């Protein structure tokens, strides 16, 4: 089939596979209101879209038959056509399966991240009730948010994701600034999230060292200095950079390994705790025991306390936009990416609930777990495992072996977070929205004959790792700053999710054209519910978490989020160099 004077050709081979070629005769200048390209040969792309849906009835409308046969090569070519529809050429190596994509998000959502917050943010604010029911509440509403994002991902399967959708769905008068703010909130929120995970990993390693060389809360172990913890963090971050700069195949392998580790090793950990614990708490204790611990934080209102405890759960169930950022490397992207996004949240929610229930059921002493001297004040989960083995065998050293299960999970988690963060920075710089964009959008081996699987956003990976490392430095010297970073990352990421979801709910309405993954009539009501949850958590997590408020216990999350918004606003509105003068939204790179 010849399209628009041979500028673009779309057809099928004798075997029925898709074949296409392109010889642009002009330059794609911008995108149209529906998120597709326009320019001197925009009709070529319109014809391409028509041809796409003619040959592939499973196209943008989400109606028609499902894909049948053809193998991954054929599906990959359809993905490239869909990407061309949005104005981008295929640059990253597309080889991820749905499992690989889901593995990335599942790794980022690692429930082992609550090793650092199980005591300080969970049990300290309401005890078992806050831990268990807070997890259930956050899981349910996070799945609602994930469903809304998955529908948008299916319609526009690009690594830019959040900010691209904000531009495509917004009214023309406000689309540029909304795209800009969504992008910066998402990028810097991910940087803060990665920083928090690297810090949690370093602190967990410090706790493991203390446990292995001492006697748990009884003391006697080697307690790493804060500078030593920073050194551990830097080493882990450097290793993660190296692992993310090798090949797409290695990234897929490590995250798939992480996926099965989180399932099988977690079930083994739960079984070991339940078997070893000489005394198990009743279901009534696990699900109905309320311990406000007012003496720790000075808050007396039960509802306020419960909301403060939600941070433990919501910080863990956050970052599932990782599936979005690797979608340009995913085969059958508009279906597999959406299913992987929702599936990862479901897996994390289910397994996390099981792990929390087993931890709380096997807990021998709440006072010991909340003891500020436990494991050097580092890790409540490590102390809980120590107490279980000590109660059974008189010595807690059996917990040393179990401690490696969450440590490995956290290592995979931080590695996957950096991978997603790098791809977001690559996409954002590809559209020219970052200072030094020409540097950060370059891919390794982009213009060589090397295997395409080695075309990775190495520069963007190094940039995001450096920013995360800088943000993690204060965490190592001030525990309060970690709480600020973790809450700030949740608020920033949530707000970035909320921008396109709210546009879907309140601006596009019934005029929104979904992809093959469609919520149907439930799409708009679910989007409204998701916006309500995002608004609630964004307000709750900036409230004071201790009274009376002092400089030492104040919640600086609002200041951190305000700083992010202020930075984005300055970069946009500043006279002379601000993006308002030159940024027009996603910039097609088909020329």
JSON list of C-alpha atoms in Angstrom, two decimals, residues 188-198 489:
[
{"chain": "A", "resi": 188, "resn": "UNK", "atom": "CA", "xyz": [12.27, 14.52, 40.40]},
{"chain": "A", "resi": 189, "resn": "UNK", "atom": "CA", "xyz": [9.80, 12.32, 42.27]},
{"chain": "A", "resi": 190, "resn": "UNK", "atom": "CA", "xyz": [11.54, 9.30, 40.80]},
{"chain": "A", "resi": 191, "resn": "UNK", "atom": "CA", "xyz": [14.94, 10.69, 41.74]},
{"chain": "A", "resi": 192, "resn": "UNK", "atom": "CA", "xyz": [13.76, 11.08, 45.35]},
{"chain": "A", "resi": 193, "resn": "UNK", "atom": "CA", "xyz": [12.23, 7.61, 45.25]},
{"chain": "A", "resi": 194, "resn": "UNK", "atom": "CA", "xyz": [15.50, 6.07, 44.02]},
{"chain": "A", "resi": 195, "resn": "UNK", "atom": "CA", "xyz": [17.44, 8.00, 46.67]},
{"chain": "A", "resi": 196, "resn": "UNK", "atom": "CA", "xyz": [15.14, 6.64, 49.39]},
{"chain": "A", "resi": 197, "resn": "UNK", "atom": "CA", "xyz": [15.51, 3.07, 48.15]},
{"chain": "A", "resi": 198, "resn": "UNK", "atom": "CA", "xyz": [19.30, 3.28, 47.99]},
{"chain": "A", "resi": 489, "resn": "UNK", "atom": "CA", "xyz": [8.65, 11.17, 46.54]}
]
